[in-house]
mmCIF file of C-alpha atoms and ligand atoms in Angstrom:
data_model
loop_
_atom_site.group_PDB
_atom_site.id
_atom_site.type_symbol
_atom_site.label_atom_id
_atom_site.label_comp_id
_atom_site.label_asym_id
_atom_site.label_seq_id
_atom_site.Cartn_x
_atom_site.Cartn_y
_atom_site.Cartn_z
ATOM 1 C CA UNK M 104 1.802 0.022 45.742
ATOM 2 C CA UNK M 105 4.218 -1.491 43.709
ATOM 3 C CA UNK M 106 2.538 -3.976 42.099
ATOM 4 C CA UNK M 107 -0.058 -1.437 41.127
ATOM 5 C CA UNK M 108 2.478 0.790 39.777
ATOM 6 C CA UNK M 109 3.129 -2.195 37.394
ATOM 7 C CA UNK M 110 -0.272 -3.143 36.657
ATOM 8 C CA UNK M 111 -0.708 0.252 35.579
ATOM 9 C CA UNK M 112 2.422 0.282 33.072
ATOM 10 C CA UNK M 113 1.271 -3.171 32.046
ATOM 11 C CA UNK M 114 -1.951 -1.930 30.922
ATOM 12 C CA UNK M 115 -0.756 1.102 28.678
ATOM 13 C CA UNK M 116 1.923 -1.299 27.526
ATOM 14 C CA UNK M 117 -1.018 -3.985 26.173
ATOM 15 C CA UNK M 118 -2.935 -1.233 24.699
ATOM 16 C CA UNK M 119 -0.144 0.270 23.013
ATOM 17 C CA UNK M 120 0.779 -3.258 21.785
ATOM 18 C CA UNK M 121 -3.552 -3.081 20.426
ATOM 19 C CA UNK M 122 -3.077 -0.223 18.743
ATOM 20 C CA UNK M 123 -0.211 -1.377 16.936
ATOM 21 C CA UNK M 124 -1.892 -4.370 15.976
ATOM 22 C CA UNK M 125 -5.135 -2.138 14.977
ATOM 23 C CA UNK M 126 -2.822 0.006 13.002
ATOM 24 C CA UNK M 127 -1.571 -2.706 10.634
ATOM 25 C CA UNK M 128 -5.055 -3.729 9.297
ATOM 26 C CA UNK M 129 -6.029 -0.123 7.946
ATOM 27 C CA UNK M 130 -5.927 -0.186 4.268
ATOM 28 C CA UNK M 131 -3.102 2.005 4.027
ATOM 29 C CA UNK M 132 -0.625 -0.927 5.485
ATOM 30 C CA UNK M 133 -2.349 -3.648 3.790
ATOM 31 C CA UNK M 134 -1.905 -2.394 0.345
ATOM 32 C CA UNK M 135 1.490 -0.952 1.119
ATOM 33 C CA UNK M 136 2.623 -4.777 1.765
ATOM 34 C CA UNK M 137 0.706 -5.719 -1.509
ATOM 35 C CA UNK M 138 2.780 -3.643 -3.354
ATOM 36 C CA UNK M 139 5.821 -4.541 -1.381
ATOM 37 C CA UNK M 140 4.778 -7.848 -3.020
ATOM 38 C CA UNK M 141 4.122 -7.741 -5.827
ATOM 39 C CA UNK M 142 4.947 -4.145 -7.718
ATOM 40 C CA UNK M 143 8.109 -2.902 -5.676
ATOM 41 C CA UNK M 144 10.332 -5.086 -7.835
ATOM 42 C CA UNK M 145 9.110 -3.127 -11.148
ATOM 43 C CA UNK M 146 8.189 0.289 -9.300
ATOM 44 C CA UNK M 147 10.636 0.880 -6.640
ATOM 45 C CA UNK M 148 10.641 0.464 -3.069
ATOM 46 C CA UNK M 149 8.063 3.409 -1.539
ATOM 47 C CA UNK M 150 6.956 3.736 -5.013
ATOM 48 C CA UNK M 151 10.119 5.571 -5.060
ATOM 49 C CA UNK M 152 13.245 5.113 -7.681
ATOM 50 C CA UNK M 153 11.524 2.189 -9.932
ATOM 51 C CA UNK M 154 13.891 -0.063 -11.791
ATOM 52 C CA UNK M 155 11.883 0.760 -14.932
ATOM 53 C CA UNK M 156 8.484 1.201 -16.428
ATOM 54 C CA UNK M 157 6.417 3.724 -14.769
ATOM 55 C CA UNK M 158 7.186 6.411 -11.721
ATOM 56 C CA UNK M 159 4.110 5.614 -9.356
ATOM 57 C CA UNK M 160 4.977 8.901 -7.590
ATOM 58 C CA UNK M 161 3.621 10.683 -10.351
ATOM 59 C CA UNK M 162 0.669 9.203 -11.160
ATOM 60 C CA UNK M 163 -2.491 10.998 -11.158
ATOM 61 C CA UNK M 164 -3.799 11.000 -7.646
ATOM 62 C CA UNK M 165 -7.202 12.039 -8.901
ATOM 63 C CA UNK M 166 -7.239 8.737 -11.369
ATOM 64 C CA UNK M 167 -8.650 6.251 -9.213
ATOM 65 C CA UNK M 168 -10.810 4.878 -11.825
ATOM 66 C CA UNK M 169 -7.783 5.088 -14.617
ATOM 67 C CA UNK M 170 -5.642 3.425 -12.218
ATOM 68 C CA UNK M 171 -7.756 0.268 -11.118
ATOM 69 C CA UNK M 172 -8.193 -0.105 -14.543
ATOM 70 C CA UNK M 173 -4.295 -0.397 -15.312
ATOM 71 C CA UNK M 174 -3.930 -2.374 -12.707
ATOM 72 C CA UNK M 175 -6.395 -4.904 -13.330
ATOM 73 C CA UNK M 176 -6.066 -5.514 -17.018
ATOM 74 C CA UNK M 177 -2.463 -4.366 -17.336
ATOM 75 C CA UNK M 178 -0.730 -2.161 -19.640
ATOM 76 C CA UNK M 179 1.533 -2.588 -22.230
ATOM 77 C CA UNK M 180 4.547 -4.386 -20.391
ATOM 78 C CA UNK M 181 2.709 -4.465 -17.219
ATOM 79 C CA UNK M 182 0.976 -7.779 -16.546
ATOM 80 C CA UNK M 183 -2.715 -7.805 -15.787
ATOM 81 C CA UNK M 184 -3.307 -8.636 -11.908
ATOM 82 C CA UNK M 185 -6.651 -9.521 -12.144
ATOM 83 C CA UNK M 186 -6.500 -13.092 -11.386
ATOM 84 C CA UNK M 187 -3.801 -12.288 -8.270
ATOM 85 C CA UNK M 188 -5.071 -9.404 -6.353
ATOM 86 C CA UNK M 189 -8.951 -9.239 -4.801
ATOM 87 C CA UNK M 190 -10.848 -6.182 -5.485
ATOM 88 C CA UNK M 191 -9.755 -5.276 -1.680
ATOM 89 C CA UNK M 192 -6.328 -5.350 -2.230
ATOM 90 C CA UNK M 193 -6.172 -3.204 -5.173
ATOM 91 C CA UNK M 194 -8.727 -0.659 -3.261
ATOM 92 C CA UNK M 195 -6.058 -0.938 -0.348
ATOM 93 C CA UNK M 196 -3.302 -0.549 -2.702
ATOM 94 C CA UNK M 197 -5.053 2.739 -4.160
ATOM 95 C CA UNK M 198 -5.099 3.719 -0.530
ATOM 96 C CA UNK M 199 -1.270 3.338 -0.060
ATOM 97 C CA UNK M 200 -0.650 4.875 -3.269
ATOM 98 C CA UNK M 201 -2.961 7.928 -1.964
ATOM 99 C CA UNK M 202 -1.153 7.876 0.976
ATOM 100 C CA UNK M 203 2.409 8.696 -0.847
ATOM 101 C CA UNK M 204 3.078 12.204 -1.444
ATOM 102 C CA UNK M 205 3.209 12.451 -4.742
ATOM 103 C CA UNK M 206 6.643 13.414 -6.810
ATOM 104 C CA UNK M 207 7.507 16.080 -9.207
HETATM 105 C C1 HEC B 582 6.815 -6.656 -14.356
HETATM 106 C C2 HEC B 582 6.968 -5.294 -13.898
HETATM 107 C C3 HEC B 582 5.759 -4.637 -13.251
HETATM 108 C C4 HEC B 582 5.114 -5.039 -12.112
HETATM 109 C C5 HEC B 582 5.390 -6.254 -11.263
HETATM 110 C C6 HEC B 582 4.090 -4.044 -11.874
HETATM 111 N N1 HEC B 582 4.127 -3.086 -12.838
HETATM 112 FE FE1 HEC B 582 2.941 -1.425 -12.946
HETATM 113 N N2 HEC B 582 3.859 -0.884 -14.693
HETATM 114 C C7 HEC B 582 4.918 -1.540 -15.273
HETATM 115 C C8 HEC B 582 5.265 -0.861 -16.503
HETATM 116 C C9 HEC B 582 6.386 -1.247 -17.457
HETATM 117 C C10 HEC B 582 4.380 0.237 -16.627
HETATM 118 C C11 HEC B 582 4.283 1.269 -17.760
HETATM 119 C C12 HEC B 582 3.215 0.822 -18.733
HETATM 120 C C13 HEC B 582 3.118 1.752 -19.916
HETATM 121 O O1 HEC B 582 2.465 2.803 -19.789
HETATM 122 O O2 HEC B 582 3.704 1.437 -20.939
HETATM 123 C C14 HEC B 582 3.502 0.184 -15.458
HETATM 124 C C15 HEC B 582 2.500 1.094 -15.221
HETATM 125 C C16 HEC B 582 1.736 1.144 -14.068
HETATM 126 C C17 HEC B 582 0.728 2.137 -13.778
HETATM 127 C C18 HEC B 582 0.341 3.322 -14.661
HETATM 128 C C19 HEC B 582 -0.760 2.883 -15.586
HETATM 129 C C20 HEC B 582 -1.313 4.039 -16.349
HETATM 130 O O3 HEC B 582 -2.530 4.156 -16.408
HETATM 131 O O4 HEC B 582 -0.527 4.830 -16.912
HETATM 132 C C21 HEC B 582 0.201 1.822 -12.571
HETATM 133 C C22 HEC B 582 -0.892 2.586 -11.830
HETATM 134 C C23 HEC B 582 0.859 0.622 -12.106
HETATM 135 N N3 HEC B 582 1.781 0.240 -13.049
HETATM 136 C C24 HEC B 582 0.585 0.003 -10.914
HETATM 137 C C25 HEC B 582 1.136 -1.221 -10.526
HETATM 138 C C26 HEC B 582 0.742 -1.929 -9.336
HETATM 139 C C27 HEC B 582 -0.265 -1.438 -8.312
HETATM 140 C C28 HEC B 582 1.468 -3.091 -9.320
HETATM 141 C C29 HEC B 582 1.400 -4.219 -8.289
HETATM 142 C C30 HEC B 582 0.120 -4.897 -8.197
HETATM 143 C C31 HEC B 582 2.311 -3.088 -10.499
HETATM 144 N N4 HEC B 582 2.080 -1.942 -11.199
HETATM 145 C C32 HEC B 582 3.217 -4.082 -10.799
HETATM 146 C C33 HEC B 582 5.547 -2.659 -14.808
HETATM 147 C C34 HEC B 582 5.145 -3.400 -13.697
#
């Protein structure tokens, strides 16, 4: 009975333990440790407070198009990231950035 008891807690404990793992390969968390990467320095941790250049929380969130674009070729002081990031990790990053409520 006991055993059992322990097989059973075992079990939800492994599947929780899947789950997590599932969990960290959804877009969302791949792009938000892209940017923790590479853009947090210039943006801000959680897109939130950046050091300078441009507040992510307000951009656009109907810009996908305009924002790839930035991204990939750069802007102004903003280096191009076209030779560092795949085309899946700035879709992923779009994600993350979707995924961040935007700011006033
Ligand atoms: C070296 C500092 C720096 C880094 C690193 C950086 N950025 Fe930027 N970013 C800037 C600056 C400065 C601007 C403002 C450009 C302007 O409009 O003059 C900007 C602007 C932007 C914009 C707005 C572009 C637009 O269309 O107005 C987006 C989106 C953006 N960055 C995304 C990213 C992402 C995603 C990363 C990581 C892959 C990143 N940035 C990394 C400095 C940086």
């Amino acid at each position: 009975m006991k055993s059992r008891k322990l097989l059973v807690l075992l079990t939800i404990g492994l599947g929780h333990c899947l789950q997590l793992g599932a969990q960290e390969m959804t877009p969302v968390t791949v792009g938000e440790k892209t940017y923790q990467q590479y853009c947090a320095a210039c943006h801000g941790a959680q897109m939130k407070n950046p050091q300078w250049g441009f507040d992510l929380g307000k951009f656009p969130r109907d810009s996908k198009i305009r924002f790839i674009d930035s991204v990939t070729y750069g802007k102004n002081a903003m280096p191009p990231w076209e030779d560092v990031l795949s085309k899946d990790q700035l879709e992923a990053l779009w994600a993350y950035l979707q995924s961040v409520p935007a700011s006033m």
